[in-house]
Amino acid sequence: MADSSFDIVSKVERQEVDNALNQTAKEISQRYDFKNVGASISWSGEKILMEANSEDRVNAILDVFQSKLIKRGISLKALDAGEPQLSGKEYKIFASIQEGISQENAKKVAKIIRDEGPKGVKAQVQGEELRVTSKSRDDLQAVQALLKGQDFDFALQFVNYR
C-alpha cells in the first residue's frame, strides 16, 4: 500500500482579503464616527494602506478590517500590520499579508513532528510548504491534531490529503 500524505501550507485567498477590504471601506464610509476624519482603506501595491486624521481613528479602521478578515475565515496571523505613522497631517498604517512558510519555520514544524508525533511519520520541506507522509492515515490525523494544538506565529492549513 502506498504512503498517505498531506501538505502543510500557509496561504491566504487573495479574493477573500479583497472582499474584507471592500466591506471595511463600505463600513467606514457609512459609520458616523468616521465622518470628516479622512478615513480610508485601500491596496497600495502589495500592501494595504489605512489612513485617517488621528491615531485612534486609524486604529479603529484596523480593528474593523481585522473583524472582517475573521468573518471571512482568514487567520489574523497572516496579517502583518505596522504601527501608526504620522505623515503630514494624516496617520497611516501599512499592513501586508504573509504567505508561505519560511525555511526556519518549516524546520520548527518538522522538528515538532519528529519529536512529538507518531513514529514512522516523515516531514520534508518543499519550498514554502511541508509534505508529511506516513503509512497510516491515523498517524497523519494525529499529526494534524498535534499541530492544531501548537501556537505558531504564522497561519497553517492542511491540503492535498491523500
JSON list of C-alpha atoms in Angstrom, two decimals:
[
{"chain": "A", "resi": 1, "resn": "MET", "atom": "CA", "xyz": [0.00, 0.00, 0.00]},
{"chain": "A", "resi": 2, "resn": "ALA", "atom": "CA", "xyz": [1.29, 3.48, -0.90]},
{"chain": "A", "resi": 3, "resn": "ASP", "atom": "CA", "xyz": [2.05, 6.04, 1.77]},
{"chain": "A", "resi": 4, "resn": "SER", "atom": "CA", "xyz": [-0.64, 8.56, 2.65]},
{"chain": "A", "resi": 5, "resn": "SER", "atom": "CA", "xyz": [0.35, 12.22, 2.78]},
{"chain": "A", "resi": 6, "resn": "PHE", "atom": "CA", "xyz": [-0.76, 15.81, 3.19]},
{"chain": "A", "resi": 7, "resn": "ASP", "atom": "CA", "xyz": [0.87, 19.21, 2.74]},
{"chain": "A", "resi": 8, "resn": "ILE", "atom": "CA", "xyz": [1.17, 21.93, 5.35]},
{"chain": "A", "resi": 9, "resn": "VAL", "atom": "CA", "xyz": [0.94, 25.38, 3.74]},
{"chain": "A", "resi": 10, "resn": "SER", "atom": "CA", "xyz": [0.42, 28.98, 4.76]},
{"chain": "A", "resi": 11, "resn": "LYS", "atom": "CA", "xyz": [-1.73, 30.52, 2.04]},
{"chain": "A", "resi": 12, "resn": "VAL", "atom": "CA", "xyz": [-4.31, 33.29, 2.02]},
{"chain": "A", "resi": 13, "resn": "GLU", "atom": "CA", "xyz": [-7.10, 33.59, -0.53]},
{"chain": "A", "resi": 14, "resn": "ARG", "atom": "CA", "xyz": [-6.42, 37.00, -2.13]},
{"chain": "A", "resi": 15, "resn": "GLN", "atom": "CA", "xyz": [-10.08, 37.37, -3.16]},
{"chain": "A", "resi": 16, "resn": "GLU", "atom": "CA", "xyz": [-11.24, 36.93, 0.45]},
{"chain": "A", "resi": 17, "resn": "VAL", "atom": "CA", "xyz": [-8.79, 39.64, 1.61]},
{"chain": "A", "resi": 18, "resn": "ASP", "atom": "CA", "xyz": [-10.10, 41.86, -1.20]},
{"chain": "A", "resi": 19, "resn": "ASN", "atom": "CA", "xyz": [-13.69, 41.23, -0.09]},
{"chain": "A", "resi": 20, "resn": "ALA", "atom": "CA", "xyz": [-12.82, 42.04, 3.55]},
{"chain": "A", "resi": 21, "resn": "LEU", "atom": "CA", "xyz": [-11.09, 45.25, 2.42]},
{"chain": "A", "resi": 22, "resn": "ASN", "atom": "CA", "xyz": [-14.13, 46.30, 0.35]},
{"chain": "A", "resi": 23, "resn": "GLN", "atom": "CA", "xyz": [-16.51, 45.57, 3.24]},
{"chain": "A", "resi": 24, "resn": "THR", "atom": "CA", "xyz": [-14.30, 47.64, 5.56]},
{"chain": "A", "resi": 25, "resn": "ALA", "atom": "CA", "xyz": [-14.24, 50.54, 3.07]},
{"chain": "A", "resi": 26, "resn": "LYS", "atom": "CA", "xyz": [-18.03, 50.41, 2.81]},
{"chain": "A", "resi": 27, "resn": "GLU", "atom": "CA", "xyz": [-18.47, 50.35, 6.60]},
{"chain": "A", "resi": 28, "resn": "ILE", "atom": "CA", "xyz": [-16.13, 53.29, 7.24]},
{"chain": "A", "resi": 29, "resn": "SER", "atom": "CA", "xyz": [-17.90, 55.32, 4.53]},
{"chain": "A", "resi": 30, "resn": "GLN", "atom": "CA", "xyz": [-21.23, 54.78, 6.32]},
{"chain": "A", "resi": 31, "resn": "ARG", "atom": "CA", "xyz": [-20.33, 54.96, 10.01]},
{"chain": "A", "resi": 32, "resn": "TYR", "atom": "CA", "xyz": [-20.95, 58.22, 11.85]},
{"chain": "A", "resi": 33, "resn": "ASP", "atom": "CA", "xyz": [-17.69, 58.11, 13.86]},
{"chain": "A", "resi": 34, "resn": "PHE", "atom": "CA", "xyz": [-15.68, 58.05, 10.60]},
{"chain": "A", "resi": 35, "resn": "LYS", "atom": "CA", "xyz": [-17.36, 61.15, 9.08]},
{"chain": "A", "resi": 36, "resn": "ASN", "atom": "CA", "xyz": [-14.98, 64.02, 8.26]},
{"chain": "A", "resi": 37, "resn": "VAL", "atom": "CA", "xyz": [-11.84, 62.26, 9.53]},
{"chain": "A", "resi": 38, "resn": "GLY", "atom": "CA", "xyz": [-10.43, 61.36, 6.09]},
{"chain": "A", "resi": 39, "resn": "ALA", "atom": "CA", "xyz": [-10.72, 57.67, 6.86]},
{"chain": "A", "resi": 40, "resn": "SER", "atom": "CA", "xyz": [-9.84, 55.28, 4.02]},
{"chain": "A", "resi": 41, "resn": "ILE", "atom": "CA", "xyz": [-8.51, 51.80, 3.36]},
{"chain": "A", "resi": 42, "resn": "SER", "atom": "CA", "xyz": [-7.09, 50.63, 0.03]},
{"chain": "A", "resi": 43, "resn": "TRP", "atom": "CA", "xyz": [-4.47, 48.50, -1.70]},
{"chain": "A", "resi": 44, "resn": "SER", "atom": "CA", "xyz": [-1.14, 50.23, -2.18]},
{"chain": "A", "resi": 45, "resn": "GLY", "atom": "CA", "xyz": [0.77, 47.82, -4.39]},
{"chain": "A", "resi": 46, "resn": "GLU", "atom": "CA", "xyz": [1.04, 44.59, -2.39]},
{"chain": "A", "resi": 47, "resn": "LYS", "atom": "CA", "xyz": [0.36, 46.35, 0.91]},
{"chain": "A", "resi": 48, "resn": "ILE", "atom": "CA", "xyz": [-2.86, 47.57, 2.46]},
{"chain": "A", "resi": 49, "resn": "LEU", "atom": "CA", "xyz": [-2.92, 51.27, 3.37]},
{"chain": "A", "resi": 50, "resn": "MET", "atom": "CA", "xyz": [-5.19, 52.63, 6.12]},
{"chain": "A", "resi": 51, "resn": "GLU", "atom": "CA", "xyz": [-5.40, 56.41, 6.60]},
{"chain": "A", "resi": 52, "resn": "ALA", "atom": "CA", "xyz": [-7.19, 58.77, 8.98]},
{"chain": "A", "resi": 53, "resn": "ASN", "atom": "CA", "xyz": [-6.56, 62.13, 10.67]},
{"chain": "A", "resi": 54, "resn": "SER", "atom": "CA", "xyz": [-6.00, 60.68, 14.17]},
{"chain": "A", "resi": 55, "resn": "GLU", "atom": "CA", "xyz": [-4.20, 57.70, 15.62]},
{"chain": "A", "resi": 56, "resn": "ASP", "atom": "CA", "xyz": [-7.39, 56.44, 17.29]},
{"chain": "A", "resi": 57, "resn": "ARG", "atom": "CA", "xyz": [-9.35, 56.52, 14.02]},
{"chain": "A", "resi": 58, "resn": "VAL", "atom": "CA", "xyz": [-6.65, 54.67, 12.04]},
{"chain": "A", "resi": 59, "resn": "ASN", "atom": "CA", "xyz": [-6.50, 52.01, 14.77]},
{"chain": "A", "resi": 60, "resn": "ALA", "atom": "CA", "xyz": [-10.31, 51.74, 14.58]},
{"chain": "A", "resi": 61, "resn": "ILE", "atom": "CA", "xyz": [-10.04, 51.11, 10.81]},
{"chain": "A", "resi": 62, "resn": "LEU", "atom": "CA", "xyz": [-7.52, 48.33, 11.51]},
{"chain": "A", "resi": 63, "resn": "ASP", "atom": "CA", "xyz": [-9.90, 46.87, 14.09]},
{"chain": "A", "resi": 64, "resn": "VAL", "atom": "CA", "xyz": [-12.83, 46.87, 11.62]},
{"chain": "A", "resi": 65, "resn": "PHE", "atom": "CA", "xyz": [-10.59, 45.27, 8.95]},
{"chain": "A", "resi": 66, "resn": "GLN", "atom": "CA", "xyz": [-9.46, 42.53, 11.36]},
{"chain": "A", "resi": 67, "resn": "SER", "atom": "CA", "xyz": [-13.06, 41.71, 12.26]},
{"chain": "A", "resi": 68, "resn": "LYS", "atom": "CA", "xyz": [-13.94, 41.43, 8.54]},
{"chain": "A", "resi": 69, "resn": "LEU", "atom": "CA", "xyz": [-10.95, 39.10, 7.98]},
{"chain": "A", "resi": 70, "resn": "ILE", "atom": "CA", "xyz": [-12.10, 36.85, 10.84]},
{"chain": "A", "resi": 71, "resn": "LYS", "atom": "CA", "xyz": [-15.63, 36.69, 9.42]},
{"chain": "A", "resi": 72, "resn": "ARG", "atom": "CA", "xyz": [-14.16, 35.59, 6.09]},
{"chain": "A", "resi": 73, "resn": "GLY", "atom": "CA", "xyz": [-12.14, 32.79, 7.72]},
{"chain": "A", "resi": 74, "resn": "ILE", "atom": "CA", "xyz": [-8.68, 34.37, 7.39]},
{"chain": "A", "resi": 75, "resn": "SER", "atom": "CA", "xyz": [-6.33, 33.97, 10.32]},
{"chain": "A", "resi": 76, "resn": "LEU", "atom": "CA", "xyz": [-5.03, 37.23, 11.82]},
{"chain": "A", "resi": 77, "resn": "LYS", "atom": "CA", "xyz": [-1.60, 35.57, 11.99]},
{"chain": "A", "resi": 78, "resn": "ALA", "atom": "CA", "xyz": [-1.40, 36.16, 8.23]},
{"chain": "A", "resi": 79, "resn": "LEU", "atom": "CA", "xyz": [-1.89, 39.94, 8.71]},
{"chain": "A", "resi": 80, "resn": "ASP", "atom": "CA", "xyz": [1.26, 41.89, 9.49]},
{"chain": "A", "resi": 81, "resn": "ALA", "atom": "CA", "xyz": [0.17, 45.41, 10.44]},
{"chain": "A", "resi": 82, "resn": "GLY", "atom": "CA", "xyz": [2.70, 48.09, 11.28]},
{"chain": "A", "resi": 83, "resn": "GLU", "atom": "CA", "xyz": [2.42, 50.86, 13.84]},
{"chain": "A", "resi": 84, "resn": "PRO", "atom": "CA", "xyz": [0.52, 54.09, 13.04]},
{"chain": "A", "resi": 85, "resn": "GLN", "atom": "CA", "xyz": [2.87, 56.63, 11.48]},
{"chain": "A", "resi": 86, "resn": "LEU", "atom": "CA", "xyz": [2.30, 60.35, 11.21]},
{"chain": "A", "resi": 87, "resn": "SER", "atom": "CA", "xyz": [2.66, 61.55, 7.62]},
{"chain": "A", "resi": 88, "resn": "GLY", "atom": "CA", "xyz": [1.91, 65.26, 7.32]},
{"chain": "A", "resi": 89, "resn": "LYS", "atom": "CA", "xyz": [-1.50, 65.65, 8.99]},
{"chain": "A", "resi": 90, "resn": "GLU", "atom": "CA", "xyz": [-2.52, 62.03, 8.36]},
{"chain": "A", "resi": 91, "resn": "TYR", "atom": "CA", "xyz": [-1.86, 58.88, 10.35]},
{"chain": "A", "resi": 92, "resn": "LYS", "atom": "CA", "xyz": [-1.15, 55.82, 8.21]},
{"chain": "A", "resi": 93, "resn": "ILE", "atom": "CA", "xyz": [-0.85, 52.09, 8.88]},
{"chain": "A", "resi": 94, "resn": "PHE", "atom": "CA", "xyz": [0.69, 49.80, 6.29]},
{"chain": "A", "resi": 95, "resn": "ALA", "atom": "CA", "xyz": [-0.29, 46.14, 6.55]},
{"chain": "A", "resi": 96, "resn": "SER", "atom": "CA", "xyz": [0.84, 43.17, 4.49]},
{"chain": "A", "resi": 97, "resn": "ILE", "atom": "CA", "xyz": [-0.43, 39.63, 4.08]},
{"chain": "A", "resi": 98, "resn": "GLN", "atom": "CA", "xyz": [2.12, 36.94, 4.95]},
{"chain": "A", "resi": 99, "resn": "GLU", "atom": "CA", "xyz": [2.11, 33.85, 2.76]},
{"chain": "A", "resi": 100, "resn": "GLY", "atom": "CA", "xyz": [4.33, 30.79, 2.62]},
{"chain": "A", "resi": 101, "resn": "ILE", "atom": "CA", "xyz": [6.24, 29.07, 5.39]},
{"chain": "A", "resi": 102, "resn": "SER", "atom": "CA", "xyz": [9.83, 30.27, 5.75]},
{"chain": "A", "resi": 103, "resn": "GLN", "atom": "CA", "xyz": [12.62, 27.64, 5.85]},
{"chain": "A", "resi": 104, "resn": "GLU", "atom": "CA", "xyz": [13.20, 28.41, 9.53]},
{"chain": "A", "resi": 105, "resn": "ASN", "atom": "CA", "xyz": [9.52, 27.94, 10.45]},
{"chain": "A", "resi": 106, "resn": "ALA", "atom": "CA", "xyz": [9.25, 24.80, 8.30]},
{"chain": "A", "resi": 107, "resn": "LYS", "atom": "CA", "xyz": [12.18, 23.30, 10.20]},
{"chain": "A", "resi": 108, "resn": "LYS", "atom": "CA", "xyz": [10.47, 24.13, 13.53]},
{"chain": "A", "resi": 109, "resn": "VAL", "atom": "CA", "xyz": [7.29, 22.35, 12.42]},
{"chain": "A", "resi": 110, "resn": "ALA", "atom": "CA", "xyz": [9.25, 19.35, 11.10]},
{"chain": "A", "resi": 111, "resn": "LYS", "atom": "CA", "xyz": [11.13, 19.10, 14.43]},
{"chain": "A", "resi": 112, "resn": "ILE", "atom": "CA", "xyz": [7.86, 19.11, 16.40]},
{"chain": "A", "resi": 113, "resn": "ILE", "atom": "CA", "xyz": [6.50, 16.34, 14.15]},
{"chain": "A", "resi": 114, "resn": "ARG", "atom": "CA", "xyz": [9.71, 14.29, 14.63]},
{"chain": "A", "resi": 115, "resn": "ASP", "atom": "CA", "xyz": [9.88, 14.80, 18.39]},
{"chain": "A", "resi": 116, "resn": "GLU", "atom": "CA", "xyz": [6.23, 14.62, 19.45]},
{"chain": "A", "resi": 117, "resn": "GLY", "atom": "CA", "xyz": [4.44, 12.96, 16.52]},
{"chain": "A", "resi": 118, "resn": "PRO", "atom": "CA", "xyz": [3.81, 9.23, 15.98]},
{"chain": "A", "resi": 119, "resn": "LYS", "atom": "CA", "xyz": [6.76, 7.07, 14.87]},
{"chain": "A", "resi": 120, "resn": "GLY", "atom": "CA", "xyz": [7.02, 6.41, 11.15]},
{"chain": "A", "resi": 121, "resn": "VAL", "atom": "CA", "xyz": [5.80, 9.87, 10.14]},
{"chain": "A", "resi": 122, "resn": "LYS", "atom": "CA", "xyz": [8.17, 11.75, 7.85]},
{"chain": "A", "resi": 123, "resn": "ALA", "atom": "CA", "xyz": [8.15, 15.50, 7.17]},
{"chain": "A", "resi": 124, "resn": "GLN", "atom": "CA", "xyz": [10.12, 17.09, 4.37]},
{"chain": "A", "resi": 125, "resn": "VAL", "atom": "CA", "xyz": [10.42, 20.75, 3.38]},
{"chain": "A", "resi": 126, "resn": "GLN", "atom": "CA", "xyz": [9.45, 21.51, -0.23]},
{"chain": "A", "resi": 127, "resn": "GLY", "atom": "CA", "xyz": [9.94, 25.20, -0.95]},
{"chain": "A", "resi": 128, "resn": "GLU", "atom": "CA", "xyz": [7.35, 27.15, 1.04]},
{"chain": "A", "resi": 129, "resn": "GLU", "atom": "CA", "xyz": [5.41, 24.08, 2.16]},
{"chain": "A", "resi": 130, "resn": "LEU", "atom": "CA", "xyz": [5.93, 20.91, 4.14]},
{"chain": "A", "resi": 131, "resn": "ARG", "atom": "CA", "xyz": [4.96, 17.40, 2.96]},
{"chain": "A", "resi": 132, "resn": "VAL", "atom": "CA", "xyz": [4.07, 14.93, 5.72]},
{"chain": "A", "resi": 133, "resn": "THR", "atom": "CA", "xyz": [3.92, 11.22, 4.81]},
{"chain": "A", "resi": 134, "resn": "SER", "atom": "CA", "xyz": [3.09, 8.03, 6.71]},
{"chain": "A", "resi": 135, "resn": "LYS", "atom": "CA", "xyz": [1.81, 4.52, 6.05]},
{"chain": "A", "resi": 136, "resn": "SER", "atom": "CA", "xyz": [-1.08, 5.09, 8.49]},
{"chain": "A", "resi": 137, "resn": "ARG", "atom": "CA", "xyz": [-3.78, 7.71, 7.91]},
{"chain": "A", "resi": 138, "resn": "ASP", "atom": "CA", "xyz": [-4.47, 7.67, 11.66]},
{"chain": "A", "resi": 139, "resn": "ASP", "atom": "CA", "xyz": [-0.89, 8.85, 12.28]},
{"chain": "A", "resi": 140, "resn": "LEU", "atom": "CA", "xyz": [-1.42, 11.72, 9.81]},
{"chain": "A", "resi": 141, "resn": "GLN", "atom": "CA", "xyz": [-4.59, 12.76, 11.63]},
{"chain": "A", "resi": 142, "resn": "ALA", "atom": "CA", "xyz": [-2.68, 12.62, 14.92]},
{"chain": "A", "resi": 143, "resn": "VAL", "atom": "CA", "xyz": [-0.05, 14.95, 13.42]},
{"chain": "A", "resi": 144, "resn": "GLN", "atom": "CA", "xyz": [-2.77, 17.39, 12.30]},
{"chain": "A", "resi": 145, "resn": "ALA", "atom": "CA", "xyz": [-4.28, 17.36, 15.80]},
{"chain": "A", "resi": 146, "resn": "LEU", "atom": "CA", "xyz": [-0.81, 17.90, 17.32]},
{"chain": "A", "resi": 147, "resn": "LEU", "atom": "CA", "xyz": [-0.10, 20.90, 15.05]},
{"chain": "A", "resi": 148, "resn": "LYS", "atom": "CA", "xyz": [-3.54, 22.45, 15.64]},
{"chain": "A", "resi": 149, "resn": "GLY", "atom": "CA", "xyz": [-2.75, 22.35, 19.37]},
{"chain": "A", "resi": 150, "resn": "GLN", "atom": "CA", "xyz": [0.51, 24.26, 18.89]},
{"chain": "A", "resi": 151, "resn": "ASP", "atom": "CA", "xyz": [0.63, 28.06, 18.92]},
{"chain": "A", "resi": 152, "resn": "PHE", "atom": "CA", "xyz": [2.68, 29.20, 15.93]},
{"chain": "A", "resi": 153, "resn": "ASP", "atom": "CA", "xyz": [3.15, 32.83, 14.95]},
{"chain": "A", "resi": 154, "resn": "PHE", "atom": "CA", "xyz": [2.05, 32.02, 11.39]},
{"chain": "A", "resi": 155, "resn": "ALA", "atom": "CA", "xyz": [-1.12, 30.51, 9.92]},
{"chain": "A", "resi": 156, "resn": "LEU", "atom": "CA", "xyz": [-1.20, 26.83, 8.90]},
{"chain": "A", "resi": 157, "resn": "GLN", "atom": "CA", "xyz": [-3.55, 24.99, 6.56]},
{"chain": "A", "resi": 158, "resn": "PHE", "atom": "CA", "xyz": [-3.59, 21.30, 5.64]},
{"chain": "A", "resi": 159, "resn": "VAL", "atom": "CA", "xyz": [-4.12, 20.50, 1.94]},
{"chain": "A", "resi": 160, "resn": "ASN", "atom": "CA", "xyz": [-3.78, 17.59, -0.53]},
{"chain": "A", "resi": 161, "resn": "TYR", "atom": "CA", "xyz": [-4.75, 14.92, 1.99]},
{"chain": "A", "resi": 162, "resn": "ARG", "atom": "CA", "xyz": [-4.41, 11.58, 0.21]}
]
